[in-house]
PDB file of C-alpha atoms in Angstrom:
ATOM      1  CA  GLY A   1      52.705  46.450  25.092  1.00 81.00           C
ATOM      2  CA  ASN A   2      52.744  49.487  27.333  1.00 86.00           C
ATOM      3  CA  SER A   3      50.671  52.532  26.478  1.00 91.00           C
ATOM      4  CA  VAL A   4      48.868  55.521  27.960  1.00 95.00           C
ATOM      5  CA  THR A   5      45.519  56.881  26.789  1.00 95.00           C
ATOM      6  CA  GLN A   6      44.372  60.374  27.721  1.00 94.00           C
ATOM      7  CA  MET A   7      41.096  62.112  27.146  1.00 87.00           C
ATOM      8  CA  GLU A   8      41.030  64.239  24.034  1.00 83.00           C
ATOM      9  CA  GLY A   9      41.204  67.985  24.394  1.00 86.00           C
ATOM     10  CA  PRO A  10      41.127  70.815  24.266  1.00 95.00           C
ATOM     11  CA  VAL A  11      39.403  71.433  27.576  1.00 96.00           C
ATOM     12  CA  THR A  12      38.104  74.908  28.399  1.00 97.00           C
ATOM     13  CA  LEU A  13      36.951  75.730  31.926  1.00 97.00           C
ATOM     14  CA  SER A  14      35.967  78.809  33.838  1.00 97.00           C
ATOM     15  CA  GLU A  15      38.092  79.869  36.783  1.00 97.00           C
ATOM     16  CA  GLU A  16      37.266  77.952  39.994  1.00 97.00           C
ATOM     17  CA  ALA A  17      35.693  75.061  38.082  1.00 98.00           C
ATOM     18  CA  PHE A  18      36.463  71.439  38.922  1.00 98.00           C
ATOM     19  CA  LEU A  19      38.950  69.703  36.653  1.00 97.00           C
ATOM     20  CA  THR A  20      39.217  66.055  35.687  1.00 97.00           C
ATOM     21  CA  ILE A  21      41.537  64.787  32.991  1.00 97.00           C
ATOM     22  CA  ASN A  22      41.160  61.061  32.419  1.00 97.00           C
ATOM     23  CA  CYS A  23      44.131  58.784  31.955  1.00 97.00           C
ATOM     24  CA  THR A  24      44.160  55.022  31.567  1.00 97.00           C
ATOM     25  CA  TYR A  25      47.120  52.799  30.959  1.00 95.00           C
ATOM     26  CA  THR A  26      48.088  49.395  29.678  1.00 93.00           C
ATOM     27  CA  ALA A  27      51.150  47.820  31.197  1.00 90.00           C
ATOM     28  CA  THR A  28      52.515  44.552  32.472  1.00 83.00           C
ATOM     29  CA  GLY A  29      53.630  44.318  36.042  1.00 82.00           C
ATOM     30  CA  TYR A  30      53.737  47.369  38.274  1.00 85.00           C
ATOM     31  CA  PRO A  31      54.509  50.581  36.421  1.00 90.00           C
ATOM     32  CA  SER A  32      55.051  53.963  38.011  1.00 92.00           C
ATOM     33  CA  LEU A  33      52.645  56.698  36.889  1.00 94.00           C
ATOM     34  CA  PHE A  34      53.235  60.406  36.395  1.00 95.00           C
ATOM     35  CA  TRP A  35      51.556  63.633  35.376  1.00 97.00           C
ATOM     36  CA  TYR A  36      53.675  66.246  33.631  1.00 96.00           C
ATOM     37  CA  VAL A  37      52.622  69.790  32.747  1.00 97.00           C
ATOM     38  CA  GLN A  38      53.931  71.899  29.877  1.00 96.00           C
ATOM     39  CA  TYR A  39      53.318  75.642  29.989  1.00 94.00           C
ATOM     40  CA  PRO A  40      53.506  77.573  26.717  1.00 90.00           C
ATOM     41  CA  GLY A  41      57.053  77.916  25.439  1.00 87.00           C
ATOM     42  CA  GLU A  42      58.531  75.688  28.135  1.00 90.00           C
ATOM     43  CA  GLY A  43      59.650  72.118  28.691  1.00 91.00           C
ATOM     44  CA  LEU A  44      57.741  69.550  30.711  1.00 93.00           C
ATOM     45  CA  GLN A  45      57.619  69.765  34.488  1.00 94.00           C
ATOM     46  CA  LEU A  46      56.807  66.881  36.801  1.00 94.00           C
ATOM     47  CA  LEU A  47      53.492  67.648  38.482  1.00 97.00           C
ATOM     48  CA  LEU A  48      52.993  64.509  40.564  1.00 96.00           C
ATOM     49  CA  LYS A  49      53.707  60.809  40.627  1.00 95.00           C
ATOM     50  CA  ALA A  50      52.613  57.511  42.167  1.00 95.00           C
ATOM     51  CA  THR A  51      54.715  54.395  42.289  1.00 91.00           C
ATOM     52  CA  LYS A  52      52.302  51.730  43.534  1.00 91.00           C
ATOM     53  CA  ALA A  53      48.635  50.865  43.613  1.00 93.00           C
ATOM     54  CA  ASP A  54      46.421  53.120  45.777  1.00 95.00           C
ATOM     55  CA  ASP A  55      49.161  55.741  46.082  1.00 96.00           C
ATOM     56  CA  LYS A  56      47.893  59.289  45.730  1.00 97.00           C
ATOM     57  CA  GLY A  57      50.182  61.853  44.193  1.00 97.00           C
ATOM     58  CA  SER A  58      49.479  65.515  44.915  1.00 97.00           C
ATOM     59  CA  ASN A  59      51.023  68.893  44.177  1.00 97.00           C
ATOM     60  CA  LYS A  60      49.781  72.482  43.782  1.00 95.00           C
ATOM     61  CA  GLY A  61      46.190  71.415  44.449  1.00 97.00           C
ATOM     62  CA  PHE A  62      46.283  68.659  41.820  1.00 98.00           C
ATOM     63  CA  GLU A  63      45.729  65.030  42.801  1.00 98.00           C
ATOM     64  CA  ALA A  64      45.754  61.646  41.100  1.00 98.00           C
ATOM     65  CA  THR A  65      45.268  58.169  42.557  1.00 98.00           C
ATOM     66  CA  TYR A  66      46.873  55.042  41.122  1.00 97.00           C
ATOM     67  CA  ARG A  67      43.973  52.645  40.564  1.00 96.00           C
ATOM     68  CA  LYS A  68      45.201  49.234  39.523  1.00 93.00           C
ATOM     69  CA  GLU A  69      41.730  47.709  39.334  1.00 94.00           C
ATOM     70  CA  THR A  70      40.640  50.236  36.703  1.00 95.00           C
ATOM     71  CA  THR A  71      44.179  50.881  35.304  1.00 95.00           C
ATOM     72  CA  SER A  72      43.590  54.588  35.719  1.00 97.00           C
ATOM     73  CA  PHE A  73      45.399  57.659  37.009  1.00 98.00           C
ATOM     74  CA  HIS A  74      42.932  60.524  36.542  1.00 98.00           C
ATOM     75  CA  LEU A  75      44.117  64.065  37.303  1.00 98.00           C
ATOM     76  CA  GLU A  76      41.824  66.264  39.413  1.00 98.00           C
ATOM     77  CA  LYS A  77      41.815  69.757  40.840  1.00 98.00           C
ATOM     78  CA  GLY A  78      39.004  71.243  42.849  1.00 97.00           C
ATOM     79  CA  SER A  79      39.291  74.847  41.661  1.00 96.00           C
ATOM     80  CA  VAL A  80      41.330  75.750  38.601  1.00 98.00           C
ATOM     81  CA  GLN A  81      43.031  79.086  38.024  1.00 97.00           C
ATOM     82  CA  VAL A  82      43.941  80.919  34.836  1.00 97.00           C
ATOM     83  CA  SER A  83      47.576  80.077  35.584  1.00 96.00           C
ATOM     84  CA  ASP A  84      46.762  76.344  35.246  1.00 97.00           C
ATOM     85  CA  SER A  85      46.315  76.784  31.496  1.00 97.00           C
ATOM     86  CA  ALA A  86      48.809  74.362  29.965  1.00 97.00           C
ATOM     87  CA  VAL A  87      49.135  70.962  28.315  1.00 96.00           C
ATOM     88  CA  TYR A  88      48.993  68.005  30.697  1.00 97.00           C
ATOM     89  CA  PHE A  89      50.683  64.704  29.882  1.00 97.00           C
ATOM     90  CA  CYS A  90      50.027  61.410  31.641  1.00 97.00           C
ATOM     91  CA  ALA A  91      52.991  59.043  31.551  1.00 94.00           C
ATOM     92  CA  LEU A  92      54.157  55.695  32.807  1.00 92.00           C
ATOM     93  CA  SER A  93      57.470  54.082  33.470  1.00 89.00           C
ATOM     94  CA  ASP A  94      57.432  50.385  32.790  1.00 80.00           C
ATOM     95  CA  ASP A  95      58.109  47.645  35.278  1.00 70.00           C
ATOM     96  CA  ALA A  96      61.779  47.472  34.385  1.00 70.00           C
ATOM     97  CA  GLY A  97      62.192  51.239  34.473  1.00 67.00           C
ATOM     98  CA  ASN A  98      63.682  51.159  31.012  1.00 67.00           C
ATOM     99  CA  GLN A  99      61.080  53.088  29.084  1.00 76.00           C
ATOM    100  CA  PHE A 100      58.906  56.137  29.599  1.00 83.00           C
ATOM    101  CA  TYR A 101      55.569  56.282  27.761  1.00 89.00           C
ATOM    102  CA  PHE A 102      53.667  59.539  27.312  1.00 93.00           C
ATOM    103  CA  GLY A 103      50.010  60.046  26.544  1.00 94.00           C
ATOM    104  CA  THR A 104      49.068  62.399  23.726  1.00 94.00           C
ATOM    105  CA  GLY A 105      48.544  65.356  26.057  1.00 95.00           C
ATOM    106  CA  THR A 106      45.431  67.326  27.004  1.00 96.00           C
ATOM    107  CA  SER A 107      45.348  71.068  26.469  1.00 96.00           C
ATOM    108  CA  LEU A 108      43.605  73.009  29.243  1.00 97.00           C
ATOM    109  CA  THR A 109      42.510  76.617  28.940  1.00 97.00           C
ATOM    110  CA  VAL A 110      41.050  78.365  31.993  1.00 98.00           C
ATOM    111  CA  ILE A 111      39.129  81.551  31.310  1.00 97.00           C
ATOM    112  CA  PRO A 112      38.482  84.273  33.906  1.00 95.00           C
TER     113      PRO A 112
ATOM    114  CA  ASP B   1      63.464  77.921  37.001  1.00 50.00           C
ATOM    115  CA  THR B   2      64.530  74.734  35.325  1.00 60.00           C
ATOM    116  CA  GLU B   3      67.597  72.857  36.572  1.00 91.00           C
ATOM    117  CA  VAL B   4      68.329  71.546  33.092  1.00 96.00           C
ATOM    118  CA  THR B   5      69.675  74.308  30.886  1.00 96.00           C
ATOM    119  CA  GLN B   6      69.478  74.150  27.112  1.00 97.00           C
ATOM    120  CA  THR B   7      71.094  76.443  24.578  1.00 97.00           C
ATOM    121  CA  PRO B   8      70.252  78.005  22.270  1.00 97.00           C
ATOM    122  CA  LYS B   9      66.559  78.687  22.909  1.00 96.00           C
ATOM    123  CA  HIS B  10      65.899  79.147  19.213  1.00 97.00           C
ATOM    124  CA  LEU B  11      67.870  78.005  16.164  1.00 97.00           C
ATOM    125  CA  VAL B  12      67.259  78.525  12.466  1.00 96.00           C
ATOM    126  CA  MET B  13      69.481  76.556  10.133  1.00 94.00           C
ATOM    127  CA  GLY B  14      69.704  75.687   6.491  1.00 93.00           C
ATOM    128  CA  MET B  15      69.779  72.143   5.209  1.00 92.00           C
ATOM    129  CA  THR B  16      73.527  72.305   4.556  1.00 90.00           C
ATOM    130  CA  ASN B  17      74.478  73.777   7.924  1.00 91.00           C
ATOM    131  CA  LYS B  18      76.127  72.044  10.858  1.00 95.00           C
ATOM    132  CA  LYS B  19      75.009  73.131  14.304  1.00 96.00           C
ATOM    133  CA  SER B  20      74.939  71.767  17.849  1.00 97.00           C
ATOM    134  CA  LEU B  21      72.412  71.835  20.650  1.00 98.00           C
ATOM    135  CA  LYS B  22      73.736  71.897  24.193  1.00 98.00           C
ATOM    136  CA  CYS B  23      72.313  70.691  27.484  1.00 98.00           C
ATOM    137  CA  GLU B  24      73.718  70.992  30.990  1.00 97.00           C
ATOM    138  CA  GLN B  25      72.598  69.774  34.409  1.00 97.00           C
ATOM    139  CA  HIS B  26      74.281  70.022  37.797  1.00 91.00           C
ATOM    140  CA  MET B  27      71.969  67.803  39.807  1.00 93.00           C
ATOM    141  CA  GLY B  28      74.371  64.853  39.748  1.00 92.00           C
ATOM    142  CA  HIS B  29      72.015  62.898  37.518  1.00 93.00           C
ATOM    143  CA  ARG B  30      73.606  59.961  35.707  1.00 92.00           C
ATOM    144  CA  ALA B  31      71.084  59.541  32.881  1.00 92.00           C
ATOM    145  CA  MET B  32      70.468  62.136  30.168  1.00 94.00           C
ATOM    146  CA  TYR B  33      68.013  62.103  27.307  1.00 94.00           C
ATOM    147  CA  TRP B  34      67.169  63.791  24.024  1.00 96.00           C
ATOM    148  CA  TYR B  35      63.523  64.054  23.026  1.00 96.00           C
ATOM    149  CA  LYS B  36      61.908  65.552  19.933  1.00 97.00           C
ATOM    150  CA  GLN B  37      58.502  67.201  20.246  1.00 95.00           C
ATOM    151  CA  LYS B  38      56.354  68.277  17.322  1.00 95.00           C
ATOM    152  CA  ALA B  39      53.506  70.729  17.833  1.00 91.00           C
ATOM    153  CA  LYS B  40      50.562  69.353  19.809  1.00 87.00           C
ATOM    154  CA  LYS B  41      52.294  65.974  20.227  1.00 91.00           C
ATOM    155  CA  PRO B  42      53.989  64.236  23.156  1.00 92.00           C
ATOM    156  CA  PRO B  43      57.774  64.071  23.308  1.00 93.00           C
ATOM    157  CA  GLU B  44      59.388  61.242  21.349  1.00 94.00           C
ATOM    158  CA  LEU B  45      62.513  59.638  22.745  1.00 93.00           C
ATOM    159  CA  MET B  46      65.625  59.899  20.566  1.00 96.00           C
ATOM    160  CA  PHE B  47      68.634  58.939  22.719  1.00 95.00           C
ATOM    161  CA  VAL B  48      69.473  57.914  26.268  1.00 93.00           C
ATOM    162  CA  TYR B  49      72.873  58.169  27.918  1.00 94.00           C
ATOM    163  CA  SER B  50      73.538  56.343  31.141  1.00 91.00           C
ATOM    164  CA  TYR B  51      76.802  56.994  32.973  1.00 92.00           C
ATOM    165  CA  GLU B  52      78.046  58.816  29.868  1.00 94.00           C
ATOM    166  CA  LYS B  53      77.493  55.819  27.611  1.00 94.00           C
ATOM    167  CA  LEU B  54      74.835  55.659  24.905  1.00 94.00           C
ATOM    168  CA  SER B  55      72.293  53.094  26.060  1.00 91.00           C
ATOM    169  CA  ILE B  56      69.320  53.733  23.770  1.00 88.00           C
ATOM    170  CA  ASN B  57      69.153  55.002  20.200  1.00 90.00           C
ATOM    171  CA  GLU B  58      65.572  54.937  18.963  1.00 89.00           C
ATOM    172  CA  SER B  59      66.549  54.383  15.335  1.00 90.00           C
ATOM    173  CA  VAL B  60      67.306  58.043  14.868  1.00 95.00           C
ATOM    174  CA  PRO B  61      68.746  59.081  11.473  1.00 95.00           C
ATOM    175  CA  SER B  62      72.494  59.615  11.424  1.00 95.00           C
ATOM    176  CA  ARG B  63      72.069  63.325  10.675  1.00 96.00           C
ATOM    177  CA  PHE B  64      71.498  63.568  14.440  1.00 97.00           C
ATOM    178  CA  SER B  65      74.633  62.700  16.407  1.00 97.00           C
ATOM    179  CA  PRO B  66      74.601  62.749  20.222  1.00 97.00           C
ATOM    180  CA  GLU B  67      77.620  63.262  22.418  1.00 97.00           C
ATOM    181  CA  CYS B  68      78.053  63.120  26.182  1.00 97.00           C
ATOM    182  CA  PRO B  69      81.417  64.739  27.044  1.00 95.00           C
ATOM    183  CA  ASN B  70      80.901  64.314  30.792  1.00 93.00           C
ATOM    184  CA  SER B  71      78.200  63.540  33.308  1.00 90.00           C
ATOM    185  CA  SER B  72      76.850  67.106  33.261  1.00 95.00           C
ATOM    186  CA  LEU B  73      76.824  67.822  29.548  1.00 97.00           C
ATOM    187  CA  LEU B  74      74.912  66.459  26.593  1.00 98.00           C
ATOM    188  CA  ASN B  75      75.204  67.678  23.024  1.00 98.00           C
ATOM    189  CA  LEU B  76      73.228  66.961  19.894  1.00 98.00           C
ATOM    190  CA  HIS B  77      75.129  67.599  16.665  1.00 98.00           C
ATOM    191  CA  LEU B  78      73.021  68.367  13.633  1.00 97.00           C
ATOM    192  CA  HIS B  79      74.054  68.038  10.000  1.00 95.00           C
ATOM    193  CA  ALA B  80      72.149  68.007   6.717  1.00 94.00           C
ATOM    194  CA  LEU B  81      68.770  68.252   8.368  1.00 95.00           C
ATOM    195  CA  GLN B  82      65.459  68.289   6.542  1.00 95.00           C
ATOM    196  CA  PRO B  83      62.575  70.755   6.998  1.00 96.00           C
ATOM    197  CA  GLU B  84      60.536  67.995   8.682  1.00 96.00           C
ATOM    198  CA  ASP B  85      63.158  67.923  11.449  1.00 97.00           C
ATOM    199  CA  SER B  86      61.860  71.281  12.628  1.00 97.00           C
ATOM    200  CA  ALA B  87      60.601  70.736  16.175  1.00 97.00           C
ATOM    201  CA  LEU B  88      61.205  71.469  19.830  1.00 96.00           C
ATOM    202  CA  TYR B  89      64.204  69.456  21.047  1.00 97.00           C
ATOM    203  CA  LEU B  90      64.053  68.682  24.733  1.00 96.00           C
ATOM    204  CA  CYS B  91      66.856  67.521  26.944  1.00 97.00           C
ATOM    205  CA  ALA B  92      66.040  65.673  30.162  1.00 95.00           C
ATOM    206  CA  SER B  93      67.936  64.067  33.003  1.00 94.00           C
ATOM    207  CA  SER B  94      67.161  61.619  35.771  1.00 91.00           C
ATOM    208  CA  ARG B  95      69.026  60.367  38.797  1.00 88.00           C
ATOM    209  CA  GLU B  96      69.369  56.926  37.238  1.00 79.00           C
ATOM    210  CA  GLU B  97      68.177  55.361  34.008  1.00 75.00           C
ATOM    211  CA  ASP B  98      65.553  53.466  35.993  1.00 75.00           C
ATOM    212  CA  SER B  99      62.687  55.919  35.590  1.00 69.00           C
ATOM    213  CA  ARG B 100      60.269  54.227  38.006  1.00 71.00           C
ATOM    214  CA  ASN B 101      61.589  56.148  40.995  1.00 73.00           C
ATOM    215  CA  SER B 102      63.717  58.656  39.153  1.00 81.00           C
ATOM    216  CA  PRO B 103      61.456  61.020  37.220  1.00 86.00           C
ATOM    217  CA  LEU B 104      62.643  62.975  34.225  1.00 90.00           C
ATOM    218  CA  HIS B 105      63.638  66.618  34.667  1.00 92.00           C
ATOM    219  CA  PHE B 106      63.259  68.544  31.428  1.00 94.00           C
ATOM    220  CA  GLY B 107      64.903  71.655  30.084  1.00 95.00           C
ATOM    221  CA  ASN B 108      62.891  74.314  28.277  1.00 94.00           C
ATOM    222  CA  GLY B 109      64.014  73.051  24.917  1.00 96.00           C
ATOM    223  CA  THR B 110      65.532  74.422  21.728  1.00 97.00           C
ATOM    224  CA  ARG B 111      63.034  75.482  19.078  1.00 96.00           C
ATOM    225  CA  LEU B 112      64.669  74.371  15.814  1.00 97.00           C
ATOM    226  CA  THR B 113      63.578  75.552  12.391  1.00 97.00           C
ATOM    227  CA  VAL B 114      65.177  74.024   9.303  1.00 96.00           C
ATOM    228  CA  THR B 115      64.817  76.102   6.153  1.00 94.00           C
TER     229      THR B 115
END
């Protein structure tokens, strides 16, 4: 079946540190991959997406590359800010587009 | 600012009450969703409406009753809830039900507490 596995949190980083949040997936066919972010007290916001192998999604300094050979979609940012503190969810949409699967979420706290 | 608006932001209800959650979007999206999110967990899909017709019900108990009066509105009617139903209820929409190229847009949710 389809599933998404994210690294366990919480993650605490100092401002300007490099961020990686690992995400791997299991899926048949060619899923689309997404990163969503949830700030405290809010709903989820789409951060970036990639719809085919080797695509790189990017937004607000965050990047993730769709790696079919390693079934991964790791989220990276070169220099985090306090305002990046949030919960990050990796997600996939299956080949048929019928279902959306979320990872368990990774909580990030950035300290000044 | 979110383009999916949910009301109320917070709701406290007793187990015998009847209440409704409301969701509205004006992006012309044809698919709308209800998700339930418990603390420190990912959202769990409850219902999907596509072109105002219920297309997915994830075996949700009948005390939750969805309604889609038109393409912009989605309601969730609540009756005889249990304390374990306390959660953040998220509404989402997408251009089409095919989510590969049509990502979900979420509202900020209704924080529900059942006493």
